[in-house]
């Protein structure tokens, strides 16, 4: 197997993102680049130099159509707990089956290099309603993540080890079925017509966004390619990151720390 360099990883990620964009356009699915991907596009014209992932959002109705498409006949593959209830990560991932990614959080269902796909849900008519909904579902979401993971992942901050370990024990008492019902109830609580705010249901407060941001998307350049994003990236990024054009301290410029290999023909035969 060939180990990919950081630059090769970014080129491969860009290929997946371009394919995703073209596929969504072909199928009529709405999507938006978001988070650090949007920040990189605006501030750097592409990847944040020390970053190594891609985040995209899809309105919930398009998201569920997308994950139920037949990926057995497509170039890239999909792992989604929302689809089969089996993935050890709660985040839906579109991945390249011609690569292998080594990371501690993906051991039971090893996957290749991927982009993260997040569903966008209606959160209510007011910011107060949106915050209350996100707060209400925060613990069930955390419990779900701990319960579906193949193993307990100690936090980087050793001081948090005991609280997280105790929390994981409470999660078992709470139960996966109960956690999933709470999350599903939150997803269904508000309709899009009655909502002025939308967001990723298990996101932080700062991920609550006014609905108009996604009603008339604009486009932004990322590594020489154009991708859909929210209507006002400046407003979005300011609310999300504050003074987003100022670089963070060097100590905070870290990547996700995974290693990626490209499969060769022998690996394909073994698989």
Tab-separated table of C-alpha atoms in Angstrom:
chain	number	residue	atom	x	y	z
A	1	UNK	CA	0.000	0.000	0.000
A	2	UNK	CA	1.088	3.549	-0.717
A	3	UNK	CA	0.960	6.034	2.136
A	4	UNK	CA	-0.546	9.322	1.007
A	5	UNK	CA	1.181	12.611	1.750
A	6	UNK	CA	-0.812	15.477	3.318
A	7	UNK	CA	-1.085	17.091	-0.107
A	8	UNK	CA	-2.287	13.846	-1.705
A	9	UNK	CA	-4.896	13.500	1.034
A	10	UNK	CA	-6.234	16.957	0.236
A	11	UNK	CA	-6.308	16.234	-3.498
A	12	UNK	CA	-8.240	13.030	-2.841
A	13	UNK	CA	-10.670	14.834	-0.542
A	14	UNK	CA	-11.233	17.464	-3.218
A	15	UNK	CA	-12.044	14.726	-5.743
A	16	UNK	CA	-14.659	13.269	-3.389
A	17	UNK	CA	-16.170	16.727	-2.818
A	18	UNK	CA	-16.319	17.480	-6.563
A	19	UNK	CA	-18.000	14.120	-7.177
A	20	UNK	CA	-20.474	14.820	-4.368
A	21	UNK	CA	-21.279	18.261	-5.814
A	22	UNK	CA	-21.824	16.882	-9.309
A	23	UNK	CA	-23.926	13.999	-8.016
A	24	UNK	CA	-26.125	16.328	-5.967
A	25	UNK	CA	-26.585	18.651	-8.938
A	26	UNK	CA	-27.521	15.685	-11.130
A	27	UNK	CA	-30.065	14.372	-8.614
A	28	UNK	CA	-31.418	17.784	-7.632
A	29	UNK	CA	-30.208	17.514	-4.024
A	30	UNK	CA	-29.323	20.677	-2.138
A	31	UNK	CA	-26.031	20.834	-0.293
A	32	UNK	CA	-23.768	23.453	1.317
A	33	UNK	CA	-20.130	23.403	2.322
A	34	UNK	CA	-19.902	24.479	5.941
A	35	UNK	CA	-17.711	24.791	9.038
A	36	UNK	CA	-13.975	24.699	8.474
A	37	UNK	CA	-14.476	23.960	4.782
A	38	UNK	CA	-16.355	27.223	4.267
A	39	UNK	CA	-13.864	29.060	6.465
A	40	UNK	CA	-11.003	27.696	4.370
A	41	UNK	CA	-12.730	28.734	1.159
A	42	UNK	CA	-13.228	32.330	2.337
A	43	UNK	CA	-9.943	32.835	4.204
A	44	UNK	CA	-7.544	30.665	2.174
A	45	UNK	CA	-9.316	29.989	-1.121
A	46	UNK	CA	-9.315	26.282	-0.241
A	47	UNK	CA	-8.169	24.033	2.563
A	48	UNK	CA	-7.096	25.563	5.827
A	49	UNK	CA	-3.356	24.723	5.593
A	50	UNK	CA	-3.347	22.486	8.688
A	51	UNK	CA	-6.820	20.998	8.158
A	52	UNK	CA	-7.582	17.641	6.564
A	53	UNK	CA	-11.346	17.161	6.410
A	54	UNK	CA	-14.425	18.303	4.508
A	55	UNK	CA	-17.842	19.141	6.004
A	56	UNK	CA	-21.065	19.466	4.018
A	57	UNK	CA	-24.682	20.057	5.034
A	58	UNK	CA	-27.845	18.806	3.326
A	59	UNK	CA	-31.436	19.766	4.196
A	60	UNK	CA	-32.955	16.769	5.981
A	61	UNK	CA	-35.343	15.769	3.182
A	62	UNK	CA	-32.517	15.724	0.620
A	63	UNK	CA	-30.163	14.053	3.104
A	64	UNK	CA	-32.472	11.065	3.610
A	65	UNK	CA	-32.970	10.664	-0.128
A	66	UNK	CA	-29.199	10.780	-0.575
A	67	UNK	CA	-28.317	8.143	2.025
A	68	UNK	CA	-30.959	5.776	0.608
A	69	UNK	CA	-29.504	5.896	-2.899
A	70	UNK	CA	-27.869	2.700	-4.172
A	71	UNK	CA	-24.194	3.271	-3.429
A	72	UNK	CA	-23.256	-0.262	-4.492
A	73	UNK	CA	-23.175	0.991	-8.079
A	74	UNK	CA	-21.485	4.321	-7.381
A	75	UNK	CA	-17.811	5.292	-7.311
A	76	UNK	CA	-17.820	6.280	-3.647
A	77	UNK	CA	-19.480	4.457	-0.775
A	78	UNK	CA	-21.485	5.509	2.249
A	79	UNK	CA	-21.504	4.638	5.937
A	80	UNK	CA	-24.425	6.057	7.890
A	81	UNK	CA	-25.859	5.146	11.283
A	82	UNK	CA	-29.022	6.946	10.151
A	83	UNK	CA	-29.319	4.371	7.370
A	84	UNK	CA	-28.571	1.034	9.018
A	85	UNK	CA	-28.029	1.603	12.761
A	86	UNK	CA	-24.701	-0.240	12.547
A	87	UNK	CA	-21.985	2.341	11.980
A	88	UNK	CA	-19.746	3.011	14.974
A	89	UNK	CA	-19.738	6.709	14.140
A	90	UNK	CA	-22.903	8.809	14.288
A	91	UNK	CA	-21.653	11.054	11.456
A	92	UNK	CA	-22.521	9.994	7.911
A	93	UNK	CA	-19.410	9.543	5.788
A	94	UNK	CA	-18.986	9.391	2.015
A	95	UNK	CA	-15.715	7.521	1.481
A	96	UNK	CA	-13.288	6.337	-1.167
A	97	UNK	CA	-13.159	2.497	-1.122
A	98	UNK	CA	-9.787	2.614	-2.883
A	99	UNK	CA	-8.187	3.999	0.278
A	100	UNK	CA	-7.744	2.858	3.857
A	101	UNK	CA	-7.846	5.318	6.753
A	102	UNK	CA	-6.220	4.439	10.062
A	103	UNK	CA	-7.788	6.260	13.005
A	104	UNK	CA	-8.654	5.136	16.508
A	105	UNK	CA	-12.347	5.953	16.177
A	106	UNK	CA	-13.039	3.770	13.133
A	107	UNK	CA	-11.989	0.236	13.995
A	108	UNK	CA	-15.083	-1.952	13.736
A	109	UNK	CA	-16.073	-0.625	10.310
A	110	UNK	CA	-12.802	0.546	8.751
A	111	UNK	CA	-13.377	3.068	6.010
A	112	UNK	CA	-11.376	5.044	3.520
A	113	UNK	CA	-10.720	8.745	3.203
A	114	UNK	CA	-14.049	10.530	3.488
A	115	UNK	CA	-16.084	13.696	3.728
A	116	UNK	CA	-18.610	14.219	6.544
A	117	UNK	CA	-22.254	14.748	5.575
A	118	UNK	CA	-24.549	16.424	8.112
A	119	UNK	CA	-28.367	16.746	7.935
A	120	UNK	CA	-29.923	20.173	8.449
A	121	UNK	CA	-33.095	20.208	10.568
A	122	UNK	CA	-35.709	22.864	11.400
A	123	UNK	CA	-35.188	24.090	14.975
A	124	UNK	CA	-38.174	26.335	15.651
A	125	UNK	CA	-39.538	29.829	15.126
A	126	UNK	CA	-37.282	31.604	17.614
A	127	UNK	CA	-33.681	31.308	18.682
A	128	UNK	CA	-34.938	30.501	22.187
A	129	UNK	CA	-36.845	27.498	20.845
A	130	UNK	CA	-33.840	26.389	18.813
A	131	UNK	CA	-31.465	26.607	21.778
A	132	UNK	CA	-33.936	24.777	24.020
A	133	UNK	CA	-34.270	21.938	21.507
A	134	UNK	CA	-30.513	21.568	21.100
A	135	UNK	CA	-30.022	21.654	24.866
A	136	UNK	CA	-32.721	19.036	25.443
A	137	UNK	CA	-31.169	16.551	23.064
A	138	UNK	CA	-27.521	17.133	23.982
A	139	UNK	CA	-27.221	14.282	26.502
A	140	UNK	CA	-29.087	11.675	24.404
A	141	UNK	CA	-26.760	12.511	21.497
A	142	UNK	CA	-23.680	12.139	23.659
A	143	UNK	CA	-25.003	8.855	25.037
A	144	UNK	CA	-25.690	7.573	21.530
A	145	UNK	CA	-22.119	8.340	20.463
A	146	UNK	CA	-20.697	6.446	23.434
A	147	UNK	CA	-23.078	3.504	23.025
A	148	UNK	CA	-22.480	2.864	19.330
A	149	UNK	CA	-18.693	3.255	19.514
A	150	UNK	CA	-16.817	-0.046	19.460
A	151	UNK	CA	-14.578	0.989	22.314
A	152	UNK	CA	-14.207	3.681	24.944
A	153	UNK	CA	-12.016	6.493	23.618
A	154	UNK	CA	-10.253	8.299	26.474
A	155	UNK	CA	-10.376	12.102	26.137
A	156	UNK	CA	-7.163	13.926	25.267
A	157	UNK	CA	-7.462	15.906	28.489
A	158	UNK	CA	-6.691	13.307	31.182
A	159	UNK	CA	-8.619	15.335	33.759
A	160	UNK	CA	-11.795	14.482	31.832
A	161	UNK	CA	-11.154	10.727	31.834
A	162	UNK	CA	-13.096	9.909	35.023
A	163	UNK	CA	-16.128	12.146	34.202
A	164	UNK	CA	-16.345	10.631	30.724
A	165	UNK	CA	-15.969	7.094	32.066
A	166	UNK	CA	-18.752	7.714	34.598
A	167	UNK	CA	-20.853	9.294	31.843
A	168	UNK	CA	-20.426	6.234	29.651
A	169	UNK	CA	-21.777	4.079	32.502
A	170	UNK	CA	-24.833	6.333	32.772
A	171	UNK	CA	-25.256	5.999	29.007
A	172	UNK	CA	-25.608	2.224	29.357
A	173	UNK	CA	-28.280	2.691	32.005
A	174	UNK	CA	-30.053	5.252	29.812
A	175	UNK	CA	-30.041	2.842	26.869
A	176	UNK	CA	-29.579	3.252	23.126
A	177	UNK	CA	-33.263	2.772	22.280
A	178	UNK	CA	-34.291	5.596	24.590
A	179	UNK	CA	-31.529	7.878	23.291
A	180	UNK	CA	-32.535	7.266	19.670
A	181	UNK	CA	-36.189	8.032	20.418
A	182	UNK	CA	-35.260	11.335	22.096
A	183	UNK	CA	-33.122	12.309	19.097
A	184	UNK	CA	-35.823	11.322	16.622
A	185	UNK	CA	-38.463	13.286	18.555
A	186	UNK	CA	-36.230	16.381	18.390
A	187	UNK	CA	-35.721	15.947	14.660
A	188	UNK	CA	-39.491	15.811	14.105
A	189	UNK	CA	-40.560	18.496	16.585
A	190	UNK	CA	-40.725	21.389	14.114
A	191	UNK	CA	-41.665	21.611	10.461
A	192	UNK	CA	-39.617	23.705	8.072
A	193	UNK	CA	-42.534	26.050	7.352
A	194	UNK	CA	-42.962	27.001	11.027
A	195	UNK	CA	-39.238	27.391	11.644
A	196	UNK	CA	-37.091	30.474	11.241
A	197	UNK	CA	-33.981	28.655	12.478
A	198	UNK	CA	-32.270	25.540	11.215
A	199	UNK	CA	-29.169	23.613	12.149
A	200	UNK	CA	-27.418	20.336	12.751
A	201	UNK	CA	-29.520	18.923	15.585
A	202	UNK	CA	-26.571	17.857	17.730
A	203	UNK	CA	-24.528	20.955	17.115
A	204	UNK	CA	-23.465	23.660	19.530
A	205	UNK	CA	-25.563	26.795	19.979
A	206	UNK	CA	-23.424	28.612	17.457
A	207	UNK	CA	-24.588	26.139	14.780
A	208	UNK	CA	-28.149	27.485	14.971
A	209	UNK	CA	-28.640	29.555	11.797
A	210	UNK	CA	-31.460	31.683	10.399
A	211	UNK	CA	-33.332	29.742	7.722
A	212	UNK	CA	-32.884	32.381	5.036
A	213	UNK	CA	-29.173	31.536	4.944
A	214	UNK	CA	-30.037	28.308	3.118
A	215	UNK	CA	-32.999	29.460	1.040
A	216	UNK	CA	-30.925	31.321	-1.552
A	217	UNK	CA	-27.433	29.773	-1.528
A	218	UNK	CA	-24.448	31.481	-3.057
A	219	UNK	CA	-21.248	29.940	-4.377
A	220	UNK	CA	-17.683	30.161	-3.174
A	221	UNK	CA	-14.384	29.039	-4.690
A	222	UNK	CA	-12.567	26.173	-2.982
A	223	UNK	CA	-9.290	24.969	-4.519
A	224	UNK	CA	-10.341	26.361	-7.894
A	225	UNK	CA	-13.787	24.707	-7.869
A	226	UNK	CA	-17.139	26.355	-7.133
A	227	UNK	CA	-19.394	24.997	-4.404
A	228	UNK	CA	-22.709	26.025	-2.893
A	229	UNK	CA	-22.688	27.701	0.516
A	230	UNK	CA	-24.995	29.792	2.683
A	231	UNK	CA	-26.367	33.118	1.466
A	232	UNK	CA	-24.088	35.306	3.587
A	233	UNK	CA	-20.794	33.542	4.416
A	234	UNK	CA	-19.427	36.586	6.256
A	235	UNK	CA	-22.363	36.669	8.678
A	236	UNK	CA	-22.270	32.898	9.121
A	237	UNK	CA	-18.535	32.751	9.784
A	238	UNK	CA	-18.622	35.744	12.122
A	239	UNK	CA	-21.344	34.107	14.225
A	240	UNK	CA	-19.508	30.781	14.094
A	241	UNK	CA	-15.888	31.852	14.636
A	242	UNK	CA	-15.898	35.536	15.569
A	243	UNK	CA	-12.937	37.301	13.925
A	244	UNK	CA	-12.544	34.470	11.439
A	245	UNK	CA	-9.923	36.188	9.269
A	246	UNK	CA	-7.399	36.187	12.121
A	247	UNK	CA	-5.362	32.990	12.272
A	248	UNK	CA	-5.489	30.998	15.520
A	249	UNK	CA	-2.339	30.528	17.650
A	250	UNK	CA	0.077	27.961	16.232
A	251	UNK	CA	-0.692	25.639	19.141
A	252	UNK	CA	-4.275	25.349	17.866
A	253	UNK	CA	-3.337	24.621	14.253
A	254	UNK	CA	-3.756	20.861	14.407
A	255	UNK	CA	-5.186	18.240	12.072
A	256	UNK	CA	-7.158	15.078	12.835
A	257	UNK	CA	-4.054	12.919	13.038
A	258	UNK	CA	-5.077	10.048	10.787
A	259	UNK	CA	-3.023	8.117	8.252
A	260	UNK	CA	-4.285	7.235	4.764
A	261	UNK	CA	-3.097	4.545	2.374
A	262	UNK	CA	-4.030	3.882	-1.237
A	263	UNK	CA	-4.876	0.247	-1.913
A	264	UNK	CA	-2.972	-1.640	-4.596
A	265	UNK	CA	-4.277	-4.534	-6.711
A	266	UNK	CA	-3.218	-7.147	-4.143
A	267	UNK	CA	-5.202	-5.347	-1.449
A	268	UNK	CA	-8.266	-5.296	-3.696
A	269	UNK	CA	-8.002	-9.079	-4.180
A	270	UNK	CA	-7.734	-9.639	-0.428
A	271	UNK	CA	-10.759	-7.474	0.198
